[in-house]
Coordinates of C-alpha atoms in Angstrom, one line a residue:
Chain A
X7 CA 6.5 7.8 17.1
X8 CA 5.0 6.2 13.9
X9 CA 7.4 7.2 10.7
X10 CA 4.5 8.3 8.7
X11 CA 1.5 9.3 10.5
X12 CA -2.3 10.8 9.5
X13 CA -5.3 11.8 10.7
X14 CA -7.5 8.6 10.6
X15 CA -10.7 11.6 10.6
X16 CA -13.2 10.9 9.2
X17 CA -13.4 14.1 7.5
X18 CA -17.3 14.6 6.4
X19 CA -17.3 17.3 4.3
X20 CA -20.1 19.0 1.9
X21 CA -20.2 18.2 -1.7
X22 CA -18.5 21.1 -4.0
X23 CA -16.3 21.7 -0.7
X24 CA -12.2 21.8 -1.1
X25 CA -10.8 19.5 1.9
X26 CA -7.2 19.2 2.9
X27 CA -4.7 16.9 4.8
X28 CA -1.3 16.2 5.8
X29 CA 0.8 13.5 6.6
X30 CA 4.4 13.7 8.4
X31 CA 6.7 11.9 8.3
X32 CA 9.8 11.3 10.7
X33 CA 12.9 10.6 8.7
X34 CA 14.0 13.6 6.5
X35 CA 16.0 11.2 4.0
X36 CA 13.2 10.5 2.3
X37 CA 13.4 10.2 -1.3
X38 CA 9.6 9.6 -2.9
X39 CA 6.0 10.2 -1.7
X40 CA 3.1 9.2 -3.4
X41 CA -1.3 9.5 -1.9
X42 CA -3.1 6.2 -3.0
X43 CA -6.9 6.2 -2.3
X44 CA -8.4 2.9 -1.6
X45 CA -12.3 2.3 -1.3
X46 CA -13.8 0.4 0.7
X47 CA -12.5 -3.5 0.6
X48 CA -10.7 -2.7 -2.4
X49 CA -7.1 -2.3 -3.4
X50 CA -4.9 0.7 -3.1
X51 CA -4.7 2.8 -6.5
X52 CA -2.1 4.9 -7.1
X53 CA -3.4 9.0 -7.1
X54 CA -0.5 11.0 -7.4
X55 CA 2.9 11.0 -6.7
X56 CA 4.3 14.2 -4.9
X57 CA 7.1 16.3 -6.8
X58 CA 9.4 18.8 -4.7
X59 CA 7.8 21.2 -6.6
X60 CA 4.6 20.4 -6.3
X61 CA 1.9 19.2 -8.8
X62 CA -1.6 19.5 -9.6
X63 CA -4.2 16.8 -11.4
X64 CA -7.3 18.3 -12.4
X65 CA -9.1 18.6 -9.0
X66 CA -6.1 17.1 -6.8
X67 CA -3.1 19.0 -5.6
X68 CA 0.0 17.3 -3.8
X69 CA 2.5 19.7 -1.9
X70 CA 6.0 18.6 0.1
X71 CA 7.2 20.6 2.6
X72 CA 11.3 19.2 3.3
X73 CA 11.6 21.8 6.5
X74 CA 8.7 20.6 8.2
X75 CA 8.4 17.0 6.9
X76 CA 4.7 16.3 5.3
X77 CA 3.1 15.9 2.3
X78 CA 0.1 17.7 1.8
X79 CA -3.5 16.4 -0.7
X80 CA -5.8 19.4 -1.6
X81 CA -9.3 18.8 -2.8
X82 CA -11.3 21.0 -4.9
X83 CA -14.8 21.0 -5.9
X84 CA -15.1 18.1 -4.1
X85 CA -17.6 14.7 -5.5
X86 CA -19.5 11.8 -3.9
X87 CA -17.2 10.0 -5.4
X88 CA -14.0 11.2 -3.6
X89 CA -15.2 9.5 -0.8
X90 CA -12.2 6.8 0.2
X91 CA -9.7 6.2 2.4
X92 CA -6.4 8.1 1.6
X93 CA -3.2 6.6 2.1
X94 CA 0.5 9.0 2.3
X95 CA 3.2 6.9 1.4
X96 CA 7.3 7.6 2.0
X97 CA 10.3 6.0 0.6
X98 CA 12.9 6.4 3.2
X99 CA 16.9 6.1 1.8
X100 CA 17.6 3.8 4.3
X101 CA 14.1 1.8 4.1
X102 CA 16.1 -1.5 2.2
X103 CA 13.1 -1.4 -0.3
X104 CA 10.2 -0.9 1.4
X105 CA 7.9 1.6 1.8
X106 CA 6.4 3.3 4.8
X107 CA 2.4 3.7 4.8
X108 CA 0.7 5.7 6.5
X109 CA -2.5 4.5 7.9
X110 CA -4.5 6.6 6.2
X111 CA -7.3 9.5 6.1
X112 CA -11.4 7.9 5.9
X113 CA -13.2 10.9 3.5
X114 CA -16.3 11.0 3.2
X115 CA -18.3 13.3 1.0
X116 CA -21.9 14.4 2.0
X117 CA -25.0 15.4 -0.3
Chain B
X10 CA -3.7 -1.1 -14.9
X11 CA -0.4 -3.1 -13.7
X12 CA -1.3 -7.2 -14.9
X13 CA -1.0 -8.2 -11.5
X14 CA -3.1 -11.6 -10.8
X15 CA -3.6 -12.6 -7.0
X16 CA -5.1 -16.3 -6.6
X17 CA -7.6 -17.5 -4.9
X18 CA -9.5 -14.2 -4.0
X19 CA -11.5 -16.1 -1.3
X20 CA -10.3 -18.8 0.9
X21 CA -11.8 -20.2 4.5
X22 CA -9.6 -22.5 5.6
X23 CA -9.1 -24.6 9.4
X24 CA -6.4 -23.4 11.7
X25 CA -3.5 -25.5 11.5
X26 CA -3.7 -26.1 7.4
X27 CA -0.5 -24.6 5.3
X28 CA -2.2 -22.0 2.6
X29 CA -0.2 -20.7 -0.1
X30 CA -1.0 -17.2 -1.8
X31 CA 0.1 -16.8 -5.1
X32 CA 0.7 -13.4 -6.8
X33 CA 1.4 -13.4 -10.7
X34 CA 3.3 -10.3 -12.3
X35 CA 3.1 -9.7 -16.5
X36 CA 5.0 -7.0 -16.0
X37 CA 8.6 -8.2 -15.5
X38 CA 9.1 -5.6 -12.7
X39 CA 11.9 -6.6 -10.3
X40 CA 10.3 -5.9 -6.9
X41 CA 7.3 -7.8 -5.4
X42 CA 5.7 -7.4 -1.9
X43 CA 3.2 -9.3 0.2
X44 CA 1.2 -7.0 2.3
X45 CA -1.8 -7.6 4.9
X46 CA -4.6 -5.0 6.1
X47 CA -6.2 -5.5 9.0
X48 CA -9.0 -2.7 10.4
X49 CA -6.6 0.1 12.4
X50 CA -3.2 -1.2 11.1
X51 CA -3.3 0.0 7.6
X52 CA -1.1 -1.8 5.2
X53 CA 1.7 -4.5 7.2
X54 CA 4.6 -5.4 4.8
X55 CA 5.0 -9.5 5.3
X56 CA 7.7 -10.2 2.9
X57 CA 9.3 -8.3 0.0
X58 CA 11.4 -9.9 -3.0
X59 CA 13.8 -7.8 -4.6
X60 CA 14.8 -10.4 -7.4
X61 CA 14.8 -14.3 -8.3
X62 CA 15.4 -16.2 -5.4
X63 CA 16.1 -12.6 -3.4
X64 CA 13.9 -11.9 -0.4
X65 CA 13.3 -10.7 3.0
X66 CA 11.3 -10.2 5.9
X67 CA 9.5 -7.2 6.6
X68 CA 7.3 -6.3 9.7
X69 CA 5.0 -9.0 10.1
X70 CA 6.7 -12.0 9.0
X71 CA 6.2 -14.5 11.7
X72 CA 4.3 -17.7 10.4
X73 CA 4.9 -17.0 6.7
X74 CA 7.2 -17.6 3.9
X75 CA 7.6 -16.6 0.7
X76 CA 9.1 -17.8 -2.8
X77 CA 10.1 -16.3 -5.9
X78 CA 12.0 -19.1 -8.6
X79 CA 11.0 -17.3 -11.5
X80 CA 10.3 -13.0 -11.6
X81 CA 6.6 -13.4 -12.4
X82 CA 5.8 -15.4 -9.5
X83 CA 5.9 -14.9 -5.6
X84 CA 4.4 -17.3 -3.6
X85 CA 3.3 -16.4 -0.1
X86 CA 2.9 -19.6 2.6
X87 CA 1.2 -20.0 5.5
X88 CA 3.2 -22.8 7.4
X89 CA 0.6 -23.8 9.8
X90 CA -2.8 -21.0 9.7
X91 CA -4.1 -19.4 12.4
X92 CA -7.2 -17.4 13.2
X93 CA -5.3 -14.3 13.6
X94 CA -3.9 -14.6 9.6
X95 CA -7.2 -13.8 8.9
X96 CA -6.7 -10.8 7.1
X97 CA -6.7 -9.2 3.8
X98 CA -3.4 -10.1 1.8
X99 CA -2.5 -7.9 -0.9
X100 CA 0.5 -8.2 -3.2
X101 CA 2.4 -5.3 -5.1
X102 CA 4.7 -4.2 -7.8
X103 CA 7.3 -2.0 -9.0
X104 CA 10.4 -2.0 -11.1
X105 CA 12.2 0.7 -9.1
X106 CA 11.8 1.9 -5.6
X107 CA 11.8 5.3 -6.6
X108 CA 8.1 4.1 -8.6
X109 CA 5.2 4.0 -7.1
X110 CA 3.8 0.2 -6.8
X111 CA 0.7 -1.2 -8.0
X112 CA -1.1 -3.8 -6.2
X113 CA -3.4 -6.8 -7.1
X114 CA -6.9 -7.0 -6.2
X115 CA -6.0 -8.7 -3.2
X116 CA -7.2 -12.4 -1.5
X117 CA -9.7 -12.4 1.7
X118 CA -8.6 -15.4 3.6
X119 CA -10.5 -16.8 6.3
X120 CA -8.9 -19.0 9.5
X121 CA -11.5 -21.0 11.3

């Protein structure tokens, strides 16, 4: 089993449409979680990092859930250009510096 | 945006050549990573430093090697290129691992 896994999709969904996924992850002493986006042949840019609490950025909303291991990224109102790849990211305890990526979820926003 | 410079972007080089990556940090941030993304793999750490002269191997570290003698600088090298290191080599930053990192603009690099 992967250590943090996604739905590679892609998701095509209709502009103004709110999309959602998740991303699990296997080893509950994990520390940090952040969602990067990266278009296409570019570099990963950070979007938001994800707070136990949860936390919202304008149109974006991250969500942890401990008990069931994943990190949730909410949509609203969604634009052309959301369309990206969207990467979950872990920081284990015991990762000795790394991070774990997730492979990531292809959007893709329709007219 | 985090002053990360990666150099060259582009290379196409022959199989067999040594190829060094360099990735250039203004930040003074204590951890720096080489990554590669292949299609279906997502991001593969190679090599991570965790301070001056401090480093170690991460997933996909066979055939490279990495330096770091000052904290701005860490030099990836291919010993001896192959076709399959073609790839898309990314470098990162971040001064805590608790941070997210920030990455370069990455170098496409060819093996013919």
């Amino acid at each position: 089993r992967k250590e943090v896994e996604q739905d590679p999709g892609p998701f095509n969904v209709p502009e103004g449409a709110t999309v959602a996924f998740n991303c699990t992850y296997s080893n509950s002493a994990s520390q940090s979680f952040f969602w990067y986006r990266q278009d296409c042949r570019k570099e990963p840019k950070l979007l938001m990092s994800v707070y136990s609490s949860g936390n919202e950025d304008g149109r974006f909303t991250a969500q942890l859930n401990r008990a069931s291991q994943y990190i949730s990224l909410l949509i609203r109102d969604s634009k052309l250009s959301d369309s990206a790849t969207y990467l979950c990211v872990v920081n284990f305890r015991d990762s000795n510096y790394q991070l774990i990526w997730g492979a990531g979820t292809k959007l893709i926003i329709k007219p | 945006d985090a002053g990360i410079t990666q150099s060259p972007r582009h290379k196409v080089t022959e199989t067999g050549t040594p190829v060094t990556l360099r990735c250039h940090q203004t930040e003074n941030h204590r951890y720096m990573y080489w990554y590669r993304q292949d299609p279906g793999h997502g991001l593969r750490l190679i090599h991570y430093s965790y301070g001056v002269k401090d480093t170690d191997k991460g997933e996909v570290s066979d055939g490279y090697s990495v330096s770091r003698s000052k904290t701005e600088d860490f030099l990836l090298t291919l010993e001896s290129a192959t076709s399959s290191q073609t790839s898309v080599y990314f470098c990162a930053i971040t001064p805590d691992l608790n941070q997210p990192q920030h990455f370069g603009d990455g170098t496409r690099l060819s093996i013919l």
